[in-house]
Amino acid sequence: MPLNESWQTGEIPGPKKASLIVKPDIADAMIRRAKRPILIVGHGILEYEVEGLRLIDCLIELAKKGKIPVVVTASTNKEFLARGYIPAAIMPAVDIANRLTDATWKGIDGKDTYDLAIFVGLPYSMEWTILSGLKHFAPGVKTMTLDCVYQPNASWSFPNSTIKEWAASLRAIVANLGD
Amino acid sequence: MPLNESWQTGEIPGPKKASLIVKPDIADAMIRRAKRPILIVGHGILEYEVEGLRLIDCLIELAKKGKIPVVVTASTNKEFLARGYIPAAIMPAVDIANRLTDATWKGIDGKDTYDLAIFVGLPYSMEWTILSGLKHFAPGVKTMTLDCVYQPNASWSFPNSTIKEWAASLRAIVANLGD
Amino acid sequence: MSRKGVSFRVKEINSDIAQFRDLSISIGAIHEEKWDEPMGPTPFPTLSTLRSWDHTLLKRYKPFYLPFCDLCCLCTYGKCDLTGTKRGACGISMSAQQSRTVLIAACIGAATHISHSRDLLTHVIEQYGSDFPLNIGGTSVEVEAPITRLVCGVKPETLGDLEPVLDYCENQVTQLLAVTHTGQEGNNLDFESKVFHAGMVDHVGMEVADIAQVSALGFPKADPESAMADLGLGTVDATKPVVLVIGHNVPPSTSIIDYLRDNGLLSEIEVTGICCTAMDIARYSAKAKIIGPISWQLRYIRSGVPDVIVIDEQCVRTDTLQEAAAIRTPLIATSDKNCLGLPDRTNDPIDAIVADFVSGKVAGALVLDMEKVGEIAVRVAQGIAPNRKKQGTLPSKDRIIELAKKCTQCMLCRRACPNDLPIPQAIKPAAGGNLGPLNELYDDCVGCGRCEPACGQKIPVHSLIVGAAEKQTREETFCIRTGRGAIQDVEIRKVGGPIVLGEIPGIVAFVGCANYPKGSREVAEMCMEFAKRRYIVCTSGCSAMSAGMYRDKDGKTAYEKYSGAFEAGGIVNVGSCVSNAHISGAAIKIASIFAKRPLRGNYEEIADYVHNRVGAVGVAWGAMSQKAAAIAAGFWRLGIPVVVGPHGTKYRRMLLGRADKDEDWYVYDARTGEKVYGGPVPEHLFFAAETKEEAMVMIAKLTMRPNDTSKGRANKLANYVDLHKRHIGGLPPDVHRLVRVPADIPLTMKSEILEHLQQHDWKEQPIPDPTLLPRMVHTRRD
Amino acid sequence: MSRKGVSFRVKEINSDIAQFRDLSISIGAIHEEKWDEPMGPTPFPTLSTLRSWDHTLLKRYKPFYLPFCDLCCLCTYGKCDLTGTKRGACGISMSAQQSRTVLIAACIGAATHISHSRDLLTHVIEQYGSDFPLNIGGTSVEVEAPITRLVCGVKPETLGDLEPVLDYCENQVTQLLAVTHTGQEGNNLDFESKVFHAGMVDHVGMEVADIAQVSALGFPKADPESAMADLGLGTVDATKPVVLVIGHNVPPSTSIIDYLRDNGLLSEIEVTGICCTAMDIARYSAKAKIIGPISWQLRYIRSGVPDVIVIDEQCVRTDTLQEAAAIRTPLIATSDKNCLGLPDRTNDPIDAIVADFVSGKVAGALVLDMEKVGEIAVRVAQGIAPNRKKQGTLPSKDRIIELAKKCTQCMLCRRACPNDLPIPQAIKPAAGGNLGPLNELYDDCVGCGRCEPACGQKIPVHSLIVGAAEKQTREETFCIRTGRGAIQDVEIRKVGGPIVLGEIPGIVAFVGCANYPKGSREVAEMCMEFAKRRYIVCTSGCSAMSAGMYRDKDGKTAYEKYSGAFEAGGIVNVGSCVSNAHISGAAIKIASIFAKRPLRGNYEEIADYVHNRVGAVGVAWGAMSQKAAAIAAGFWRLGIPVVVGPHGTKYRRMLLGRADKDEDWYVYDARTGEKVYGGPVPEHLFFAAETKEEAMVMIAKLTMRPNDTSKGRANKLANYVDLHKRHIGGLPPDVHRLVRVPADIPLTMKSEILEHLQQHDWKEQPIPDPTLLPRMVHTRRD
Ligand code: SF4
Ligand code: SF4
Ligand code: SF4
Ligand code: SF4
Ligand code: SF4
Ligand code: SF4
Ligand code: SF4
Ligand code: SF4
């Protein structure tokens, strides 16, 4: 599998493409460096379970450790609630992305703009187009995806990976963040 | 300069892209392996001179050593004639490329089809589109460019290079071929 | 030299020059006088006539651009990299370029409906004459052409009256397409305004097509109890010769039915259809069987069942000739828009054509004479069926296992699949004999075939999936209420009150194509859910088929379970794609018939009424085509929100409101002229949902309107809150923005909502008499 | 309810309903009777009428596809990867997709001309009335509308007669655009046939526009000695208030001239123009100055000279508003196709608008009333000029050096430049004070501005180049013969013989945009070369300007050096883009007037004549736009070859003959009906040349026709061989394919050509009476 090609073969991006998160520390560094990160979680995460670890639990840990507010889309909320974690906001993916393009938007807490938006779990092509929207129209927001496939329109993305490699990376990111 | 991006920033290719000629031997191996190579030389070569070496002389040597028939486009013929080298054919670039898409075409000598077409010296975007035509419609013909810029639609291309690096590579290719 | 020359056939022009003049006389505006409604301000609007209305909407519902490509490749200055703030060689910005791309799509869509409309109209006029009266539903439908009346300010009474309406449409499409030329419009919002214009013109074109065919071909006339037709692969009797029709323009298919009828063959031959031609042929004869939407083309052809394939135009897979050849089934092309490189046999004798087909001498032919097509198709099917033996190309179980063994798990098929289906993961067990996982993919597969050329091992991936689902396909035996056409004026009068009072929480229309993220079933489930909740549910085109392709736990399809009337809890299949005009037409008729707003050439006022008062929502869950883009745009200009599935983000932009920006939601109170807060309703104009669940919750929310009575708002809120609780979890976070006065709160949810309101510093807001048009202040006529 | 409603203004419809009916009566075909030519076989052809002619051409000139993108992104099933033999989700193949893209471009181009034509016609009918007679050249031009007569079979005599012609065009564009919808046409050659159809319809639309404006606005009427106008940046008197008009639709500009004339201000104000509006305003008043083609927009605006900018439609840079604001020059938009987001001030009083502009309160406004525009523009220019002080944004020499120092040599500007100009290499010395290399780029720069946003250092690269060329721009003082319009019938009669006999080796038309690989000068050089060789040279649009932008060693421009007559060695500027119709019209008139072939509705025969007998070649050296694509397609359907520059490969495909395949070059001999070898002439239908030299050699070759007399062929060969020797070197390798009989050999080249013939086993071939239409055998009428 090619590392840094669109997972959907035809969804070729233009000249500006995501840097690869080749090592988990890269993602950690970016998250640490961000003043106001936000995590947007789509329904796709509900499917993933590797070696007993459910992705959603990993993300909750990430959000807690990194103190990152979570926006849930679609029905993802139910699963978070079921785990006793109350997301910062429930909002469709296009709505939160649209707000991120507004440089005057003060965030879900009304305090300030976000400088890093971390996406995970949206359908591939929907995430592709939404990240494209942000690439072009949200110059102040860096974007990162935590999916196991390359998303060229993000600022940083994992390469196309096997579920195993990817789960290991995620675990490492979360572990590091705790440091 | 990025090695394997289109030299013209906007001329993004699709999923199928040229392999890089990272070392001159790669090109040599391809040329040697070809049963019936052909060299197509555009007018752009007339501009290039590096450290006393004129590109055209280098190509004549390449053609001679590799016993590769040369097709000249535009006014390139005059310069070849001036050096006492008679090209195998004079033909506009779109004409020779069009013939290469015809799997029944027996070549300029009427003997057989070509399996490797080496391009050099066409205007960048014209070469881009012509190589695209061959990528899609000449499945039996591998293509290579000897220009100093990356041509994504070829089968093999040099990376975007400085004139110096590139001249050195060309020289090495020609030298190797003599072996 | 009359404009009629346009639609002439060559032979006619040749035969008699005088005819030109005769016809030019018949163009006249005879019926004009009979319509005593005074002309409104904007008949035959040009590109700029309704611009200020568009900008009013666009100020609230701003485009959120989702570039699907970072480049522009529209002229030879390009490709231009438009990333971020870069501009192209013509000076264009990314936002304008995205809107420009939407405009091209909307123009293609509108042109497609309008040109279809023109071909159909020319055909029925040739058959029935210009003076043939329009009859959409007898006396039940007095407002026969609400969109045409509204947009053009004319009241057509005969088929001939529809011609100048199409002239207008063609003129406007040409103007609009010109706008996309290099170095024309430079402003994204003005591009968007033109997209709306294209959409409006598209609805005129669709209306013309459907009222012409309903009138001339005797389709169900606004009949809530139109007949049921068979639906699904399993309904075909493959022992008979089988004709397959694909496309959108019904005349070649009606000619098949006519020939069968005239020759007493109706029960000897199966006439089956895919896409809108199927919908319309079933309106012509309920004996025709509907196989399914566009995604069924490959699987049905590969099954080997059809003995002859007749294609007309639109949404016909462009590899149909190759697929037909693979099962040795002849193909007849019948539209000059889709000639497939075939020899033109239009003027050859029928016997010769039939003989050539039956002997296998030719694989396909172009026949542009509709009357010939019927006989040819039937006789070819009869002639060829005995020898073909229905050999398809779908692999047997053993063959599937054998093919699956060749798989290298390279993932390329999955990476080519629009729905990212886990194909390699399903092929692996298949190689070991377990076809279950492959079969499971069947429901979610949109039948695009892209996985096949992607596979380096030449595994016919789609055929593997369909082959593995063989039992399931045999069980596809559903039914569908045939397209009824328009909504009766009397139905409008009946529901007008309940809609405004809120007994009916809204109108939800499921329209458009089958590019679903998770298969057809989701459409059926949504239809049933909203019908159960007593919304008025409308369906059309591919979505109307999908709505019928599922049985609930009682074993009933949506059409069996719910009535076909335009009433609370009805599921109203209006018909094919062009019948979508009856849905926008119904919204317009609510304003005109129920609320008595002047209709003629009075676009802005009617749109303002619909936007502020009629709780209609369009849902194009699998919208794929340029036509779908144009249809959506026609709804947008009326202020009707449209919800699409996740693939809809590829349409390049959403039109999203910002509920959090109070200043965006002010309306004029028509009674006082004051600007008052109307609430974020409807919140969006174009919205892509990630999942069915998110869509349903959003649909319920988008039926709200500033004009809702408290009873109405309470009913709408009850549905919204309930759906949110079930599918998203908890009370909706924005419920305080949607409650205006205490009476808006649904009784059963009182305490929890009150608590929420308190937490959010809720304040009571008066319910306005809302309008976005300053000129409507104090001038209300209802 | 007449179709006239289409072009009505709202106010008129409102004011009087009866008018509808009055007008519907005036549609009539009154003049039909007066034209005694019998109707030909194909008036008002539909998409399929001329299909077999197209396929005949396409069999010989097969598309060579040059995909400019490997994907299709036209619907939400996509993007689809179409690499090699892959197919999209709709089943489409790469070849069909490329042709489909060409069809979209051709539809956009045709729609643009036709909608421009409609707006113009509506405007002049409003001003002069429907009955205003067409007058293209008095009695010198009896065949006033050769294309319209040929295609539609009608003979227009008044402005009003042109309306139904445009109805036809709009109808066909709509049909054609529908073909590009997902799931329509699946065959690449049928797409190409539709491209040809779009081109043919485009030429009808162009003809209507130009004969309407020539007639109504009093443009030069087929006048070989039309006035000379100033051309070039250096011709503007910047001490006066300066108006700049940009676009293609001349009415706003004529309204400026009218206001100046009426108020005796003609010599007080400079009226300057860019693009075709410039060409046409100079036809209206030779006092108007033409700045240059599209590539001059940025440099002229940035010079700060214009005090007001009036834009209409087409090829107006979409960043004009931003550029205008940067020099504090107000902008008036006048077309509903290009509103730029500006407030609509159409109905505001002129004084208020002028005041708002002059005070700087508004930067731009939309004014859709042409009559108001003239006064506003002039008064704004007068009011604003004294204060603006012509401050431009071009950097001084010092500033250039300063900016150049910021350059990091990252190459991004060069990588953004369509012509791959060595910008970083020129900026380096500039940082050291040597602006020479930067200045050298000026000639080759197409002024697209793409280099600027590419630069991370925010260096205004294009401005640096223009700034460095400051002296050169001041010296741009050229002249151009204003567009003469049609070719006189008597000229056609005069050249018909010499063309067929070969005294005139061919007609070479330089048309289209300014996307040149190496600047304007190459066009001027080619024009002069072919005029010197006594070809008939035609020019139009941007190319006509470029042709005048160069002085030869005698200090003369092409227009000063050569006559404006349609004769050997003439350089005939027909006018703006829409005047291109007179070039195809001239070819048609050679068949009709000189050879007396029936014209009316007789497309195939005329095209067959032109293709086999009229040695015309179109050259669109800088073809960039969709309009250029449509214009080329109109020439292709007539069998006239078109040569483009290297950027032309981005049009996605060439149409190339294969001289080496003898079997491709057989024609019918009309005398005998036999199929005989006609030789590979013209060799190509659409050809992209790599360099000017290659183009010139190919042009000379492409003027050959199978019907050439020996004298004619010898003359054509002499030019071809001579050009080949000079520019390519040696005898052309294919000369043996072009000599049919010994008498074909140019006398002066006898021995070397004979030697070549011997080496190539040459055999004499009879000269046929060539036709590609079986039905023309034995039925010749000339
Ligand atoms: S817009 Fe579409 S066709 Fe053009 S470059 Fe982008 S993906 Fe390719
Ligand atoms: S239309 Fe504009 S942005 Fe698109 S390729 Fe042409 S110049 Fe570039
Ligand atoms: S045919 Fe089905 S499985 Fe194959 S790519 Fe299309 S949707 Fe995916
Ligand atoms: S593309 Fe073919 S080989 Fe690759 S995973 Fe899919 S089925 Fe297997
Ligand atoms: S709903 Fe969509 S796919 Fe179906 S027939 Fe209509 S346009 Fe085609
Ligand atoms: S039109 Fe066809 S090839 Fe293009 S994106 Fe749609 S399905 Fe794919
Ligand atoms: S403005 Fe001139 S230099 Fe700059 S990119 Fe365009 S052509 Fe090249
Ligand atoms: S883009 Fe700017 S910094 Fe880079 S080479 Fe060009 S001028 Fe210099």
XYZ file of C-alpha atoms in Angstrom, chain B residues 18-110:
93
model
C 6.367 8.297 -13.442
C 9.026 6.412 -11.545
C 12.029 8.535 -10.773
C 15.295 8.013 -12.534
C 17.199 8.448 -9.309
C 20.410 7.050 -10.759
C 21.604 7.132 -14.354
C 21.913 3.322 -14.436
C 18.162 3.047 -14.194
C 17.783 4.848 -17.457
C 20.540 2.806 -18.985
C 18.970 -0.419 -17.906
C 15.663 0.625 -19.429
C 17.270 1.595 -22.681
C 19.222 -1.615 -22.853
C 16.218 -3.680 -22.010
C 14.147 -2.056 -24.769
C 13.929 -4.020 -27.981
C 13.004 -1.049 -30.135
C 13.604 2.319 -28.523
C 13.032 5.622 -30.240
C 14.232 9.084 -29.268
C 12.023 12.122 -29.883
C 13.814 15.424 -29.701
C 12.022 18.761 -29.432
C 13.301 22.260 -30.053
C 13.875 22.935 -26.363
C 17.205 21.134 -26.424
C 18.764 23.884 -28.457
C 18.850 26.155 -25.438
C 20.848 23.955 -23.136
C 24.546 24.191 -22.723
C 26.314 23.283 -19.518
C 30.037 23.544 -18.961
C 30.767 23.575 -22.628
C 28.616 20.536 -23.337
C 25.707 21.179 -25.636
C 22.799 18.934 -24.952
C 22.318 18.211 -28.619
C 25.784 16.738 -28.867
C 25.087 14.577 -25.883
C 21.900 13.291 -27.510
C 23.666 12.539 -30.773
C 26.158 10.504 -28.834
C 23.352 8.755 -27.009
C 21.608 7.927 -30.271
C 24.765 6.656 -31.846
C 25.936 4.576 -28.930
C 22.483 3.198 -28.201
C 21.676 2.798 -31.895
C 18.436 4.622 -31.244
C 16.604 6.172 -34.174
C 15.949 9.865 -33.659
C 12.756 11.696 -34.574
C 13.164 15.450 -34.635
C 10.313 17.899 -34.258
C 9.981 21.568 -35.206
C 13.291 23.119 -36.301
C 15.463 20.735 -34.366
C 16.371 19.008 -37.603
C 18.489 21.924 -38.768
C 20.807 21.659 -35.801
C 21.220 17.938 -36.230
C 21.994 18.365 -39.917
C 24.467 21.101 -39.047
C 26.304 18.513 -36.971
C 26.280 16.001 -39.766
C 23.770 13.751 -38.068
C 20.762 12.783 -40.148
C 17.758 11.973 -37.956
C 15.680 8.949 -38.795
C 12.609 11.109 -39.269
C 11.284 14.626 -39.157
C 7.831 14.753 -37.714
C 5.752 17.032 -35.499
C 5.493 15.861 -31.902
C 1.767 15.172 -32.052
C 2.255 13.114 -35.203
C 4.900 10.806 -33.846
C 2.996 10.435 -30.575
C -0.203 9.672 -32.443
C 1.567 6.939 -34.391
C 2.926 5.476 -31.166
C -0.652 4.901 -29.963
C -1.252 2.708 -32.997
C -0.256 -0.817 -31.993
C -0.217 -1.827 -35.654
C 2.205 0.879 -36.740
C 5.425 -0.619 -37.947
C 7.687 2.281 -37.140
C 9.526 4.716 -39.322
C 11.527 1.910 -40.818
C 8.449 -0.185 -41.424
